[in-house]
GROMACS .gro file of C-alpha atoms in nm:
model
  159
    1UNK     CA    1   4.434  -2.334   1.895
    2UNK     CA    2   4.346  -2.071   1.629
    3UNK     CA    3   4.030  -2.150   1.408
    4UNK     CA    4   4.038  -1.822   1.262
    5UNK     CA    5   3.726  -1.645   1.112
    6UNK     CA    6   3.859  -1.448   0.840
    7UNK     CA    7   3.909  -1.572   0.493
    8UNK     CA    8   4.210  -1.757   0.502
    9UNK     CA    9   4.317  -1.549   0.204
   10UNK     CA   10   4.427  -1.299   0.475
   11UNK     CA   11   4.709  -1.574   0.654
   12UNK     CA   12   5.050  -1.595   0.547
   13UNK     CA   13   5.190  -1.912   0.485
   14UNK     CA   14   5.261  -1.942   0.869
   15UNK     CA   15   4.916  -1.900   0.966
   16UNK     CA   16   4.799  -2.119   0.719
   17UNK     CA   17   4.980  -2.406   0.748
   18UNK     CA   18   4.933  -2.342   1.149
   19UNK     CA   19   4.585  -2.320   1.108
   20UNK     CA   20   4.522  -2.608   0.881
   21UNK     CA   21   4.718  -2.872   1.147
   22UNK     CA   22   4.488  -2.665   1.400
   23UNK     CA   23   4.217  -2.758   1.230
   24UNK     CA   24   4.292  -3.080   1.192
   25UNK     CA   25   4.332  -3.124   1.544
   26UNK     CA   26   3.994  -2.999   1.656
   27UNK     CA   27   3.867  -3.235   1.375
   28UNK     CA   28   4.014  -3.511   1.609
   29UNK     CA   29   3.867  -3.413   1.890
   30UNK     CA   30   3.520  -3.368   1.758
   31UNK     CA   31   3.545  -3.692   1.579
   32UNK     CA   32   3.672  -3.825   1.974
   33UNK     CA   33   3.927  -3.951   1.845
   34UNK     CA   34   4.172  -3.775   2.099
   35UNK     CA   35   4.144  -3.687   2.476
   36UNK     CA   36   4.321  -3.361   2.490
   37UNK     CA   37   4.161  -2.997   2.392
   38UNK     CA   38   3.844  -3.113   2.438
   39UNK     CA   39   3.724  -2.813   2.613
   40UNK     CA   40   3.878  -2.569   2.404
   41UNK     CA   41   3.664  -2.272   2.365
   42UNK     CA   42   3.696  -2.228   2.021
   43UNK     CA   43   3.494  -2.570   1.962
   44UNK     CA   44   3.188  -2.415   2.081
   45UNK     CA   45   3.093  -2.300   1.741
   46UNK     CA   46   3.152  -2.566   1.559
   47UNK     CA   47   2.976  -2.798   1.879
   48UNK     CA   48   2.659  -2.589   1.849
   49UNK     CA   49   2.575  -2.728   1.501
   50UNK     CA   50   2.366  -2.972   1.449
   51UNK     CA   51   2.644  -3.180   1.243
   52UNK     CA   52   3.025  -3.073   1.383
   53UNK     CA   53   3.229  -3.259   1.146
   54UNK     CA   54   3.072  -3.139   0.862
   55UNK     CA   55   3.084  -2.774   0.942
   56UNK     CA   56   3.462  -2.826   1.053
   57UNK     CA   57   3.491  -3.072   0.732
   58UNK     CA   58   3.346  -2.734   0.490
   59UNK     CA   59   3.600  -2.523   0.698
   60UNK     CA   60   3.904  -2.752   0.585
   61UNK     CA   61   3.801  -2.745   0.260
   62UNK     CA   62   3.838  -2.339   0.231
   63UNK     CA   63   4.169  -2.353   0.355
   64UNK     CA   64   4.252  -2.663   0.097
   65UNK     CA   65   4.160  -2.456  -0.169
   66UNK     CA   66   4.297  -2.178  -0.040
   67UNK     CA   67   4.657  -2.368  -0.021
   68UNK     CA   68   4.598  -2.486  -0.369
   69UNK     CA   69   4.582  -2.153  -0.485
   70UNK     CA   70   4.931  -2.049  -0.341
   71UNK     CA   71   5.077  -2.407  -0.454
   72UNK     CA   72   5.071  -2.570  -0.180
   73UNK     CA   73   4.903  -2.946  -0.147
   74UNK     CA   74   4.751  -3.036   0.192
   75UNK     CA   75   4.580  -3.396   0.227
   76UNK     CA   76   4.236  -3.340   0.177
   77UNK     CA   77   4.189  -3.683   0.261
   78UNK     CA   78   4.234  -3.581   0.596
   79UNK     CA   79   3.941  -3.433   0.631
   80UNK     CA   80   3.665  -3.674   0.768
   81UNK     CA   81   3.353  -3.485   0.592
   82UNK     CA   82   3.423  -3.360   0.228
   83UNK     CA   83   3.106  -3.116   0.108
   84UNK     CA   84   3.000  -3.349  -0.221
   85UNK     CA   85   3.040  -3.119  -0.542
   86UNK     CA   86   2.721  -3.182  -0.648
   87UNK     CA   87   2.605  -2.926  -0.340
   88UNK     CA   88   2.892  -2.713  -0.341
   89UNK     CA   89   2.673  -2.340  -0.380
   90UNK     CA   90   2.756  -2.019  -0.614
   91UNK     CA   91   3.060  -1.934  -0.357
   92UNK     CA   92   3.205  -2.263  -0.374
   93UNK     CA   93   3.087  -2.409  -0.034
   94UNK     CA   94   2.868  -2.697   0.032
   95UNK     CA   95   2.521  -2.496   0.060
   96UNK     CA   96   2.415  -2.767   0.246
   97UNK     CA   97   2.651  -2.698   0.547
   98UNK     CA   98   2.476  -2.415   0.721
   99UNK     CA   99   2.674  -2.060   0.805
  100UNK     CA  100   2.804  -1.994   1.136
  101UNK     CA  101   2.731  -1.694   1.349
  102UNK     CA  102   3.048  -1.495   1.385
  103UNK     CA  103   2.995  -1.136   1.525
  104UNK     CA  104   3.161  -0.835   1.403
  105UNK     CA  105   3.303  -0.797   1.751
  106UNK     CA  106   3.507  -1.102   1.702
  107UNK     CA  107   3.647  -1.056   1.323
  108UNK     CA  108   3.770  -0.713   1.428
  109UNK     CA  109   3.954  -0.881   1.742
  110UNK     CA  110   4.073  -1.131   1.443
  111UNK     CA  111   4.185  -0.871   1.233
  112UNK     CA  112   4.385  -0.668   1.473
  113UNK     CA  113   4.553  -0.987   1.606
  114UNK     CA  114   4.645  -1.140   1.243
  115UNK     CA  115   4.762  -0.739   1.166
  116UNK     CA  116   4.964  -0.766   1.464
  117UNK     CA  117   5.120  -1.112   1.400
  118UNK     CA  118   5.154  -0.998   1.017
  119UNK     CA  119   5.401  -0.709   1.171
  120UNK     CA  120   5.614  -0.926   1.297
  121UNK     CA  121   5.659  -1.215   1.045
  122UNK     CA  122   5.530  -1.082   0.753
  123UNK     CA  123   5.603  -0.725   0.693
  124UNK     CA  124   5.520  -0.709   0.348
  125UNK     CA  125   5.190  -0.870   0.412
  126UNK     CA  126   5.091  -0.645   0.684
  127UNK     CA  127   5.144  -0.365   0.383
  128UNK     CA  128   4.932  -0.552   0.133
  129UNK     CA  129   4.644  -0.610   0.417
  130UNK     CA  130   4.663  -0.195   0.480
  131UNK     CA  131   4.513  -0.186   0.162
  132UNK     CA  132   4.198  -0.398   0.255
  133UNK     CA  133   3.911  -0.136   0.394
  134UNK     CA  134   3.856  -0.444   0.608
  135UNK     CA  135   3.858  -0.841   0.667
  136UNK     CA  136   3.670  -1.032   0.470
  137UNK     CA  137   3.495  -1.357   0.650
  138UNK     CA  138   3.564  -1.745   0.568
  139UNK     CA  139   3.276  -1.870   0.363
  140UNK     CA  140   3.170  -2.088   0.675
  141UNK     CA  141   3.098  -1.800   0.835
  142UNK     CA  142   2.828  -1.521   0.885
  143UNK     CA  143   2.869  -1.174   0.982
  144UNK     CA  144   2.625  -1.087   1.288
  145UNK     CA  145   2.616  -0.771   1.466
  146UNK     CA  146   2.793  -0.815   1.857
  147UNK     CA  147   3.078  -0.797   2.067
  148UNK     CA  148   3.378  -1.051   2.094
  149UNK     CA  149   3.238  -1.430   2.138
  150UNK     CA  150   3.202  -1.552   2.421
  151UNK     CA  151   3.432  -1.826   2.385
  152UNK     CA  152   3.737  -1.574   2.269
  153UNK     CA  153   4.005  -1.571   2.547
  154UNK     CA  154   4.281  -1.404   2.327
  155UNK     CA  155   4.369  -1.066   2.476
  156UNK     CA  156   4.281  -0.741   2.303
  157UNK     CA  157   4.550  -0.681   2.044
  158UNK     CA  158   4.681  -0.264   1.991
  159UNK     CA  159   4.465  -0.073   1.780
   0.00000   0.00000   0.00000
């Protein structure tokens, strides 16, 4: 399971798709509505807030809209906890949803591994993202000064 940090403007269709059924299944098991993955270490952030399905509800939603943008439709009825528009803030999340911790650490870790993935699949991608200075962060998320996450167990990709 990869709930990726970066902006999912940064996946190719592959990781998108991959990470919105992802998604989707950690969804299920926060909502208990499925026995496996339940320890998966990438729930831990999402756990740690004071209302899970609505920060992993907001976190659908970005990668909706991101879809929507490329063409693609994904159910948003899927997702359990839609933000309400009425709340939605001047980035176009639901400001009521607070940010998740994600430390700088852990989006480079991201970065390198999506680069690396990018090579493989998506050549022309990987170009376009050389031309980035840098990731840029899913709106869920906050950019904190630290290592890796605790809860990472992906290997170090090449620098």
């Amino acid at each position: 399971m990869r709930l990726w940090s970066l902006h999912p403007r940064h996946l190719d269709r592959q990781g998108l798709t991959g990470c919105w059924r992802e998604t989707l299944l950690a969804q299920a098991v926060l909502a208990g509505r499925t026995r496996g993955y339940r320890s998966h270490p990438q729930l831990e952030r999402f756990r740690s807030q004071a209302d899970p399905l609505d920060s992993i509800g907001e976190y659908l939603e970005v990668l909706a809209e991101e879809a929507a943008t490329r063409g693609y439709r994904f159910d948003r009825s899927r997702i359990d906890h839609r933000p309400a528009p009425a709340v939605k803030g001047a980035d176009g999340r639901d400001a009521a949803v607070p940010r998740i911790p994600v430390t700088v650490g852990q989006l480079d870790l991201e970065w390198r591994h999506l680069l690396h993935k990018l090579e493989e699949r998506s050549p022309e991608l990987r170009e376009r993202a050389n031309a980035f200075e840098g990731p840029t962060v899913h709106p869920l998320f906050e950019v904190v000064a630290g290592p890796v996450e605790s809860w990472e167990r992906a290997e170090q990709p090449p620098r």
